[in-house]
Amino acid sequence: SHHSSRRPCCSIQALSEGVFRRIKNVKRVEWIDCAAGLMITVVILNHCMALAGASWIWVCLLGFRMPWFFYKAGMFYKPSDFKAQIIKDIKKLVVPFLIYSLIGFAVWATTRIIEYDDNLPGLIVAAYRTFLRAGCILGNDPLWFLITMFLIRQIVNVLFNKNIHPLIVGFGAYLIGYGLSMAGWQNLSWWFGNMFTGLSFFAFGKWLKDKQDNRQVVVGSTALYAIFIILWLIGTCEFPYLYTHANVMQTGNYLLYLPVALAGIIITNTFFERLQPHLKFRVLTYIGRNAMDFFVIHWILLTLVQFIARYCFGCTDSNHMLVIMIASCVVLLPIIVWLKNKIEKSIKKEI
């Protein structure tokens, strides 16, 4: 059970002692939930903008949102038996991928048939080709992350069981990802590129989990991130922003993306680690605790909302579409997630 009902001690001594101290056990999980809530919110907002055809430049400032999830997985990684790891990860990652990809495809294909008179065999072929190239099935594109995470977890289980240092894995994998991106591998397949980049952040998460709240690390990360924001604002350089799925730089330099993204992750983690015990981010905590549900459902909802707005109400303006999509995520998405959890609990009780 969570200890969130306990009032944190707010004496000056307790605050000063806790400033550069790791928050352990349950509170550690709670601040991770808060950070996950923020990252999933930014992911969903970015997808609203992509589908609506709108763009807000500031999104690149939180361009480490997908690496954050790989990093977080690395923080909590513990080596285990290879067979047990595969079975666990199939249940946790591959099964949700299959279920929500099929639901997403069914919704997307239905909208395409109604709106554009597409034929189902053609849509199935298109979905299959997309899976081979991009690791996702049309109708729920973001779920590439689940397959990539599944592959990464099996690779790290082999590497870390052989006691290979996380820094070797981190830098090595990132350089391979860089090489693939420079060689134009994304024109052939998106799989390997995002797998190596994700593996890199996973390894750095494992290595930095006990170092990320060190004062020098936090100050250094903050200074680095601030310098890049200033240089970007005055037009000296582009802010490094990697499109993780395709392993392609949107703006800036690939090699600079790694330190900037790690700095952003460390700042985010430090922020929530230190403030969460004193400020209860209830909405973010709820989203973070149910991050998987919000993640696997949101694209399906957005596909449906976009279809209704465009086909039934003739909405073509990108800003109007963006407002409609954000409103649907604020109002409908939490209700759908709540209903899903309620139904699952009642089924478990009957079993």
mmCIF file of C-alpha atoms in Angstrom:
data_model
loop_
_atom_site.group_PDB
_atom_site.id
_atom_site.type_symbol
_atom_site.label_atom_id
_atom_site.label_comp_id
_atom_site.label_asym_id
_atom_site.label_seq_id
_atom_site.Cartn_x
_atom_site.Cartn_y
_atom_site.Cartn_z
ATOM 1 C CA SER A 1 0.000 0.000 0.000
ATOM 2 C CA HIS A 2 1.073 3.555 -0.726
ATOM 3 C CA HIS A 3 1.996 5.886 2.117
ATOM 4 C CA SER A 4 0.702 8.985 0.313
ATOM 5 C CA SER A 5 -1.698 9.742 3.183
ATOM 6 C CA ARG A 6 1.214 10.415 5.541
ATOM 7 C CA ARG A 7 1.993 14.087 5.917
ATOM 8 C CA PRO A 8 5.664 14.766 5.094
ATOM 9 C CA CYS A 9 7.678 16.443 7.800
ATOM 10 C CA CYS A 10 8.110 20.068 6.774
ATOM 11 C CA SER A 11 10.648 21.199 9.342
ATOM 12 C CA ILE A 12 13.620 23.200 8.025
ATOM 13 C CA GLN A 13 15.954 20.431 9.201
ATOM 14 C CA ALA A 14 14.027 17.710 7.350
ATOM 15 C CA LEU A 15 13.918 19.770 4.158
ATOM 16 C CA SER A 16 17.627 20.613 4.274
ATOM 17 C CA GLU A 17 18.559 16.982 4.967
ATOM 18 C CA GLY A 18 16.396 15.791 2.073
ATOM 19 C CA VAL A 19 17.656 18.194 -0.586
ATOM 20 C CA PHE A 20 20.403 15.990 -2.045
ATOM 21 C CA ARG A 21 19.153 12.658 -0.773
ATOM 22 C CA ARG A 22 17.527 9.867 -2.717
ATOM 23 C CA ILE A 23 13.880 9.220 -1.859
ATOM 24 C CA LYS A 24 13.571 5.487 -1.355
ATOM 25 C CA ASN A 25 10.931 2.772 -1.411
ATOM 26 C CA VAL A 26 7.324 3.856 -1.946
ATOM 27 C CA LYS A 27 8.026 7.577 -2.317
ATOM 28 C CA ARG A 28 10.565 6.751 -5.012
ATOM 29 C CA VAL A 29 7.835 4.930 -6.942
ATOM 30 C CA GLU A 30 5.465 7.871 -6.446
ATOM 31 C CA TRP A 31 7.860 10.425 -7.920
ATOM 32 C CA ILE A 32 8.536 8.062 -10.825
ATOM 33 C CA ASP A 33 4.752 7.930 -11.374
ATOM 34 C CA CYS A 34 4.646 11.749 -11.475
ATOM 35 C CA ALA A 35 7.459 11.937 -14.021
ATOM 36 C CA ALA A 36 5.873 9.151 -16.110
ATOM 37 C CA GLY A 37 2.581 11.069 -15.988
ATOM 38 C CA LEU A 38 4.259 14.171 -17.399
ATOM 39 C CA MET A 39 6.076 12.226 -20.123
ATOM 40 C CA ILE A 40 2.939 10.351 -21.262
ATOM 41 C CA THR A 41 1.020 13.661 -21.304
ATOM 42 C CA VAL A 42 3.688 15.191 -23.581
ATOM 43 C CA VAL A 43 3.663 12.055 -25.794
ATOM 44 C CA ILE A 44 -0.129 12.305 -26.197
ATOM 45 C CA LEU A 45 0.000 16.071 -26.827
ATOM 46 C CA ASN A 46 2.670 15.526 -29.497
ATOM 47 C CA HIS A 47 0.494 12.885 -31.180
ATOM 48 C CA CYS A 48 -2.506 15.246 -31.097
ATOM 49 C CA MET A 49 -0.385 17.834 -32.913
ATOM 50 C CA ALA A 50 0.965 15.300 -35.430
ATOM 51 C CA LEU A 51 -2.482 13.983 -36.348
ATOM 52 C CA ALA A 52 -4.036 17.458 -36.452
ATOM 53 C CA GLY A 53 -1.224 18.770 -38.653
ATOM 54 C CA ALA A 54 -0.250 21.442 -36.122
ATOM 55 C CA SER A 55 3.173 22.038 -34.553
ATOM 56 C CA TRP A 56 4.461 23.825 -31.458
ATOM 57 C CA ILE A 57 8.197 24.388 -31.496
ATOM 58 C CA TRP A 58 8.601 24.052 -27.704
ATOM 59 C CA VAL A 59 7.860 20.316 -27.886
ATOM 60 C CA CYS A 60 11.515 19.772 -28.874
ATOM 61 C CA LEU A 61 12.484 21.022 -25.376
ATOM 62 C CA LEU A 62 10.913 17.828 -24.015
ATOM 63 C CA GLY A 63 12.364 15.769 -26.851
ATOM 64 C CA PHE A 64 13.710 13.191 -24.371
ATOM 65 C CA ARG A 65 10.226 11.850 -23.560
ATOM 66 C CA MET A 66 10.677 8.408 -25.210
ATOM 67 C CA PRO A 67 14.318 7.988 -24.018
ATOM 68 C CA TRP A 68 12.986 8.730 -20.500
ATOM 69 C CA PHE A 69 10.965 5.491 -20.576
ATOM 70 C CA PHE A 70 13.981 3.436 -21.696
ATOM 71 C CA TYR A 71 16.072 5.150 -18.995
ATOM 72 C CA LYS A 72 13.425 4.417 -16.343
ATOM 73 C CA ALA A 73 13.327 0.731 -17.343
ATOM 74 C CA GLY A 74 17.112 0.640 -16.906
ATOM 75 C CA MET A 75 16.810 2.167 -13.419
ATOM 76 C CA PHE A 76 14.626 -0.721 -12.244
ATOM 77 C CA TYR A 77 16.306 -3.514 -14.213
ATOM 78 C CA LYS A 78 17.443 -6.630 -12.352
ATOM 79 C CA PRO A 79 19.158 -9.517 -14.211
ATOM 80 C CA SER A 80 17.064 -12.671 -14.278
ATOM 81 C CA ASP A 81 16.800 -16.114 -15.866
ATOM 82 C CA PHE A 82 16.608 -15.762 -19.664
ATOM 83 C CA LYS A 83 13.502 -17.955 -20.100
ATOM 84 C CA ALA A 84 11.666 -16.322 -17.163
ATOM 85 C CA GLN A 85 12.483 -12.859 -18.588
ATOM 86 C CA ILE A 86 11.047 -13.733 -22.021
ATOM 87 C CA ILE A 87 7.810 -15.152 -20.547
ATOM 88 C CA LYS A 88 7.371 -12.124 -18.269
ATOM 89 C CA ASP A 89 8.036 -9.642 -21.096
ATOM 90 C CA ILE A 90 5.733 -11.444 -23.547
ATOM 91 C CA LYS A 91 2.885 -11.027 -21.032
ATOM 92 C CA LYS A 92 3.808 -7.437 -20.197
ATOM 93 C CA LEU A 93 4.764 -6.078 -23.638
ATOM 94 C CA VAL A 94 3.952 -8.403 -26.562
ATOM 95 C CA VAL A 95 0.397 -9.340 -25.501
ATOM 96 C CA PRO A 96 -0.709 -5.662 -25.084
ATOM 97 C CA PHE A 97 0.979 -4.898 -28.435
ATOM 98 C CA LEU A 98 -1.050 -7.602 -30.192
ATOM 99 C CA ILE A 99 -4.384 -6.783 -28.515
ATOM 100 C CA TYR A 100 -4.263 -2.999 -28.955
ATOM 101 C CA SER A 101 -2.693 -3.163 -32.425
ATOM 102 C CA LEU A 102 -5.606 -5.342 -33.604
ATOM 103 C CA ILE A 103 -8.198 -3.035 -31.998
ATOM 104 C CA GLY A 104 -6.409 -0.003 -33.463
ATOM 105 C CA PHE A 105 -6.241 -1.583 -36.924
ATOM 106 C CA ALA A 106 -9.952 -2.505 -36.803
ATOM 107 C CA VAL A 107 -10.913 1.104 -35.921
ATOM 108 C CA TRP A 108 -8.512 2.646 -38.477
ATOM 109 C CA ALA A 109 -9.522 0.244 -41.279
ATOM 110 C CA THR A 110 -13.221 0.933 -40.630
ATOM 111 C CA THR A 111 -12.668 4.707 -40.896
ATOM 112 C CA ARG A 112 -10.651 4.269 -44.124
ATOM 113 C CA ILE A 113 -13.329 2.060 -45.712
ATOM 114 C CA ILE A 114 -16.127 4.501 -44.798
ATOM 115 C CA GLU A 115 -14.282 7.726 -45.682
ATOM 116 C CA TYR A 116 -12.107 6.707 -48.648
ATOM 117 C CA ASP A 117 -13.767 3.473 -49.843
ATOM 118 C CA ASP A 118 -10.481 1.560 -49.351
ATOM 119 C CA ASN A 119 -10.563 -2.227 -49.631
ATOM 120 C CA LEU A 120 -9.727 -4.383 -46.602
ATOM 121 C CA PRO A 121 -7.112 -6.682 -48.276
ATOM 122 C CA GLY A 122 -5.163 -3.582 -49.391
ATOM 123 C CA LEU A 123 -5.262 -2.153 -45.850
ATOM 124 C CA ILE A 124 -4.064 -5.488 -44.383
ATOM 125 C CA VAL A 125 -1.101 -5.529 -46.815
ATOM 126 C CA ALA A 126 -0.281 -1.881 -45.914
ATOM 127 C CA ALA A 127 -0.411 -2.722 -42.182
ATOM 128 C CA TYR A 128 1.848 -5.761 -42.690
ATOM 129 C CA ARG A 129 4.408 -3.734 -44.672
ATOM 130 C CA THR A 130 4.390 -1.011 -42.000
ATOM 131 C CA PHE A 131 5.030 -3.626 -39.315
ATOM 132 C CA LEU A 132 8.029 -5.013 -41.237
ATOM 133 C CA ARG A 133 9.525 -1.562 -41.735
ATOM 134 C CA ALA A 134 8.501 0.403 -38.628
ATOM 135 C CA GLY A 135 7.665 -2.229 -36.007
ATOM 136 C CA CYS A 136 4.058 -1.070 -35.602
ATOM 137 C CA ILE A 137 0.693 -1.868 -37.164
ATOM 138 C CA LEU A 138 -1.312 0.925 -38.820
ATOM 139 C CA GLY A 139 -4.036 2.096 -36.463
ATOM 140 C CA ASN A 140 -1.827 2.191 -33.365
ATOM 141 C CA ASP A 141 1.540 3.542 -34.530
ATOM 142 C CA PRO A 142 3.068 4.377 -31.066
ATOM 143 C CA LEU A 143 3.104 0.701 -30.055
ATOM 144 C CA TRP A 144 6.474 0.264 -31.820
ATOM 145 C CA PHE A 145 7.828 1.157 -28.380
ATOM 146 C CA LEU A 146 6.524 -2.099 -26.830
ATOM 147 C CA ILE A 147 8.257 -4.324 -29.404
ATOM 148 C CA THR A 148 11.488 -2.313 -29.161
ATOM 149 C CA MET A 149 11.398 -2.495 -25.348
ATOM 150 C CA PHE A 150 10.794 -6.258 -25.528
ATOM 151 C CA LEU A 151 13.871 -6.755 -27.742
ATOM 152 C CA ILE A 152 16.018 -4.449 -25.581
ATOM 153 C CA ARG A 153 15.100 -6.286 -22.376
ATOM 154 C CA GLN A 154 16.245 -9.608 -23.867
ATOM 155 C CA ILE A 155 19.522 -8.083 -25.116
ATOM 156 C CA VAL A 156 20.376 -6.424 -21.772
ATOM 157 C CA ASN A 157 19.588 -9.636 -19.932
ATOM 158 C CA VAL A 158 22.317 -11.368 -21.941
ATOM 159 C CA LEU A 159 24.812 -8.455 -21.723
ATOM 160 C CA PHE A 160 24.378 -7.628 -18.024
ATOM 161 C CA ASN A 161 24.350 -11.294 -17.011
ATOM 162 C CA LYS A 162 27.818 -11.416 -18.583
ATOM 163 C CA ASN A 163 28.775 -8.408 -16.381
ATOM 164 C CA ILE A 164 29.416 -6.053 -19.304
ATOM 165 C CA HIS A 165 29.644 -2.508 -17.901
ATOM 166 C CA PRO A 166 26.563 -0.319 -18.604
ATOM 167 C CA LEU A 167 28.821 2.499 -19.905
ATOM 168 C CA ILE A 168 30.249 0.228 -22.610
ATOM 169 C CA VAL A 169 26.702 -0.779 -23.600
ATOM 170 C CA GLY A 170 25.466 2.833 -23.397
ATOM 171 C CA PHE A 171 28.134 4.456 -25.550
ATOM 172 C CA GLY A 172 28.541 1.433 -27.851
ATOM 173 C CA ALA A 173 24.817 1.155 -28.626
ATOM 174 C CA TYR A 174 24.497 4.917 -29.175
ATOM 175 C CA LEU A 175 27.407 4.930 -31.654
ATOM 176 C CA ILE A 176 25.817 2.015 -33.553
ATOM 177 C CA GLY A 177 22.527 3.956 -33.630
ATOM 178 C CA TYR A 178 24.435 6.992 -34.902
ATOM 179 C CA GLY A 179 26.130 4.917 -37.616
ATOM 180 C CA LEU A 180 22.807 3.442 -38.762
ATOM 181 C CA SER A 181 21.211 6.907 -38.902
ATOM 182 C CA MET A 182 24.123 8.371 -40.887
ATOM 183 C CA ALA A 183 24.048 5.375 -43.273
ATOM 184 C CA GLY A 184 20.350 5.995 -43.985
ATOM 185 C CA TRP A 185 19.232 2.667 -42.458
ATOM 186 C CA GLN A 186 15.842 4.279 -41.647
ATOM 187 C CA ASN A 187 15.023 4.139 -45.386
ATOM 188 C CA LEU A 188 15.150 0.356 -45.124
ATOM 189 C CA SER A 189 13.982 -0.337 -41.563
ATOM 190 C CA TRP A 190 13.268 1.638 -38.371
ATOM 191 C CA TRP A 191 13.713 -1.359 -36.076
ATOM 192 C CA PHE A 192 17.466 -1.506 -35.452
ATOM 193 C CA GLY A 193 17.991 2.238 -35.163
ATOM 194 C CA ASN A 194 15.481 2.810 -32.368
ATOM 195 C CA MET A 195 16.529 -0.440 -30.691
ATOM 196 C CA PHE A 196 20.161 0.665 -30.316
ATOM 197 C CA THR A 197 19.220 4.192 -29.223
ATOM 198 C CA GLY A 198 16.753 2.766 -26.686
ATOM 199 C CA LEU A 199 19.359 0.251 -25.489
ATOM 200 C CA SER A 200 21.774 3.145 -24.911
ATOM 201 C CA PHE A 201 19.343 5.067 -22.685
ATOM 202 C CA PHE A 202 18.388 1.824 -20.873
ATOM 203 C CA ALA A 203 22.078 1.237 -20.034
ATOM 204 C CA PHE A 204 22.572 4.843 -18.878
ATOM 205 C CA GLY A 205 19.476 4.487 -16.669
ATOM 206 C CA LYS A 206 21.036 1.431 -15.020
ATOM 207 C CA TRP A 207 24.359 3.231 -14.536
ATOM 208 C CA LEU A 208 22.995 6.606 -13.363
ATOM 209 C CA LYS A 209 20.180 5.401 -11.068
ATOM 210 C CA ASP A 210 22.272 5.957 -7.913
ATOM 211 C CA LYS A 211 24.267 8.890 -9.309
ATOM 212 C CA GLN A 212 21.539 11.070 -10.854
ATOM 213 C CA ASP A 213 20.749 12.929 -7.608
ATOM 214 C CA ASN A 214 24.404 13.732 -6.885
ATOM 215 C CA ARG A 215 24.720 17.516 -6.537
ATOM 216 C CA GLN A 216 27.451 17.879 -9.184
ATOM 217 C CA VAL A 217 25.483 15.736 -11.655
ATOM 218 C CA VAL A 218 22.292 17.794 -11.140
ATOM 219 C CA VAL A 219 24.088 21.162 -11.373
ATOM 220 C CA GLY A 220 26.051 20.020 -14.449
ATOM 221 C CA SER A 221 22.899 18.704 -16.169
ATOM 222 C CA THR A 222 20.986 21.917 -15.432
ATOM 223 C CA ALA A 223 23.844 24.086 -16.726
ATOM 224 C CA LEU A 224 24.188 22.016 -19.925
ATOM 225 C CA TYR A 225 20.456 22.107 -20.673
ATOM 226 C CA ALA A 226 20.251 25.848 -19.933
ATOM 227 C CA ILE A 227 23.216 26.572 -22.252
ATOM 228 C CA PHE A 228 21.551 24.718 -25.146
ATOM 229 C CA ILE A 229 18.228 26.512 -24.574
ATOM 230 C CA ILE A 230 20.012 29.899 -24.587
ATOM 231 C CA LEU A 231 22.014 29.026 -27.731
ATOM 232 C CA TRP A 232 18.779 27.857 -29.401
ATOM 233 C CA LEU A 233 16.841 31.002 -28.385
ATOM 234 C CA ILE A 234 19.527 33.380 -29.706
ATOM 235 C CA GLY A 235 19.779 31.349 -32.920
ATOM 236 C CA THR A 236 23.365 30.115 -32.500
ATOM 237 C CA CYS A 237 22.471 26.418 -32.862
ATOM 238 C CA GLU A 238 19.488 24.119 -33.299
ATOM 239 C CA PHE A 239 18.204 22.303 -30.227
ATOM 240 C CA PRO A 240 19.060 18.563 -30.579
ATOM 241 C CA TYR A 241 15.817 16.628 -31.118
ATOM 242 C CA LEU A 242 15.752 12.971 -32.211
ATOM 243 C CA TYR A 243 12.642 11.362 -33.721
ATOM 244 C CA THR A 244 13.189 8.184 -31.717
ATOM 245 C CA HIS A 245 10.868 5.888 -33.693
ATOM 246 C CA ALA A 246 12.767 6.346 -36.977
ATOM 247 C CA ASN A 247 16.107 7.178 -35.282
ATOM 248 C CA VAL A 248 16.331 10.389 -37.338
ATOM 249 C CA MET A 249 17.343 13.833 -36.096
ATOM 250 C CA GLN A 250 14.535 16.366 -36.494
ATOM 251 C CA THR A 251 16.847 19.247 -35.557
ATOM 252 C CA GLY A 252 20.401 19.596 -34.267
ATOM 253 C CA ASN A 253 23.303 17.183 -33.964
ATOM 254 C CA TYR A 254 22.909 13.433 -33.297
ATOM 255 C CA LEU A 255 25.964 13.104 -31.037
ATOM 256 C CA LEU A 256 24.924 16.160 -28.970
ATOM 257 C CA TYR A 257 21.445 14.684 -28.451
ATOM 258 C CA LEU A 258 22.744 12.057 -25.983
ATOM 259 C CA PRO A 259 24.185 14.446 -23.329
ATOM 260 C CA VAL A 260 21.305 16.936 -23.772
ATOM 261 C CA ALA A 261 18.630 14.220 -23.464
ATOM 262 C CA LEU A 262 20.347 12.671 -20.419
ATOM 263 C CA ALA A 263 20.551 16.147 -18.841
ATOM 264 C CA GLY A 264 16.810 16.638 -19.468
ATOM 265 C CA ILE A 265 16.009 13.244 -17.937
ATOM 266 C CA ILE A 266 18.132 13.957 -14.830
ATOM 267 C CA ILE A 267 16.527 17.424 -14.368
ATOM 268 C CA THR A 268 13.016 15.908 -14.687
ATOM 269 C CA ASN A 269 13.776 13.098 -12.225
ATOM 270 C CA THR A 270 15.395 15.495 -9.730
ATOM 271 C CA PHE A 271 12.445 17.900 -9.950
ATOM 272 C CA PHE A 272 9.845 15.247 -9.111
ATOM 273 C CA GLU A 273 12.035 13.362 -6.627
ATOM 274 C CA ARG A 274 12.459 16.472 -4.484
ATOM 275 C CA LEU A 275 9.048 18.094 -4.857
ATOM 276 C CA GLN A 276 6.703 15.099 -4.898
ATOM 277 C CA PRO A 277 6.820 14.451 -1.106
ATOM 278 C CA HIS A 278 5.770 18.066 -0.477
ATOM 279 C CA LEU A 279 3.496 18.745 -3.474
ATOM 280 C CA LYS A 280 1.087 15.969 -4.417
ATOM 281 C CA PHE A 281 0.856 15.921 -8.227
ATOM 282 C CA ARG A 282 -2.370 13.911 -8.071
ATOM 283 C CA VAL A 283 -3.354 14.114 -11.750
ATOM 284 C CA LEU A 284 0.168 13.292 -12.989
ATOM 285 C CA THR A 285 0.470 10.474 -10.429
ATOM 286 C CA TYR A 286 -2.806 8.924 -11.676
ATOM 287 C CA ILE A 287 -1.696 9.181 -15.311
ATOM 288 C CA GLY A 288 1.744 7.768 -14.433
ATOM 289 C CA ARG A 289 0.301 4.816 -12.516
ATOM 290 C CA ASN A 290 -1.894 4.034 -15.524
ATOM 291 C CA ALA A 291 0.722 5.061 -18.115
ATOM 292 C CA MET A 292 0.440 1.806 -20.076
ATOM 293 C CA ASP A 293 -3.352 2.190 -20.444
ATOM 294 C CA PHE A 294 -3.110 5.832 -21.543
ATOM 295 C CA PHE A 295 -0.340 4.861 -23.956
ATOM 296 C CA VAL A 296 -2.038 1.916 -25.693
ATOM 297 C CA ILE A 297 -5.515 3.542 -25.914
ATOM 298 C CA HIS A 298 -4.873 7.212 -26.852
ATOM 299 C CA TRP A 299 -4.020 6.728 -30.561
ATOM 300 C CA ILE A 300 -7.194 4.647 -31.112
ATOM 301 C CA LEU A 301 -9.294 7.402 -29.508
ATOM 302 C CA LEU A 302 -7.559 10.097 -31.587
ATOM 303 C CA THR A 303 -8.119 8.126 -34.825
ATOM 304 C CA LEU A 304 -11.827 7.855 -34.010
ATOM 305 C CA VAL A 305 -12.205 11.496 -32.933
ATOM 306 C CA GLN A 306 -10.368 12.730 -36.043
ATOM 307 C CA PHE A 307 -12.637 10.630 -38.283
ATOM 308 C CA ILE A 308 -15.858 11.879 -36.594
ATOM 309 C CA ALA A 309 -14.689 15.528 -36.680
ATOM 310 C CA ARG A 310 -13.636 15.342 -40.343
ATOM 311 C CA TYR A 311 -16.219 12.984 -41.867
ATOM 312 C CA CYS A 312 -19.314 13.834 -39.811
ATOM 313 C CA PHE A 313 -18.700 17.550 -39.095
ATOM 314 C CA GLY A 314 -16.423 18.551 -41.980
ATOM 315 C CA CYS A 315 -13.624 19.867 -39.755
ATOM 316 C CA THR A 316 -10.517 20.593 -41.862
ATOM 317 C CA ASP A 317 -8.838 23.376 -39.849
ATOM 318 C CA SER A 318 -5.736 22.012 -38.076
ATOM 319 C CA ASN A 319 -6.121 24.276 -35.012
ATOM 320 C CA HIS A 320 -9.796 23.341 -34.559
ATOM 321 C CA MET A 321 -8.849 19.653 -34.939
ATOM 322 C CA LEU A 322 -6.090 20.062 -32.338
ATOM 323 C CA VAL A 323 -8.512 21.598 -29.808
ATOM 324 C CA ILE A 324 -11.030 18.774 -30.419
ATOM 325 C CA MET A 325 -8.331 16.110 -29.982
ATOM 326 C CA ILE A 326 -6.887 17.624 -26.793
ATOM 327 C CA ALA A 327 -10.412 18.025 -25.345
ATOM 328 C CA SER A 328 -11.180 14.358 -26.137
ATOM 329 C CA CYS A 329 -7.982 13.259 -24.365
ATOM 330 C CA VAL A 330 -8.731 15.430 -21.314
ATOM 331 C CA VAL A 331 -12.370 14.311 -21.011
ATOM 332 C CA LEU A 332 -12.760 10.883 -22.631
ATOM 333 C CA LEU A 333 -9.362 9.198 -22.207
ATOM 334 C CA PRO A 334 -9.386 9.126 -18.352
ATOM 335 C CA ILE A 335 -12.979 7.798 -18.420
ATOM 336 C CA ILE A 336 -12.011 4.991 -20.843
ATOM 337 C CA VAL A 337 -8.960 4.077 -18.697
ATOM 338 C CA TRP A 338 -11.104 4.118 -15.520
ATOM 339 C CA LEU A 339 -13.760 1.892 -17.150
ATOM 340 C CA LYS A 340 -11.101 -0.530 -18.418
ATOM 341 C CA ASN A 341 -9.625 -0.878 -14.912
ATOM 342 C CA LYS A 342 -13.101 -1.298 -13.405
ATOM 343 C CA ILE A 343 -14.022 -4.062 -15.876
ATOM 344 C CA GLU A 344 -10.670 -5.845 -15.337
ATOM 345 C CA LYS A 345 -11.135 -5.775 -11.557
ATOM 346 C CA SER A 346 -14.659 -7.212 -11.791
ATOM 347 C CA ILE A 347 -13.449 -10.004 -14.140
ATOM 348 C CA LYS A 348 -10.617 -10.882 -11.718
ATOM 349 C CA LYS A 349 -13.098 -11.025 -8.809
ATOM 350 C CA GLU A 350 -15.317 -13.470 -10.748
ATOM 351 C CA ILE A 351 -12.309 -15.660 -11.602
#
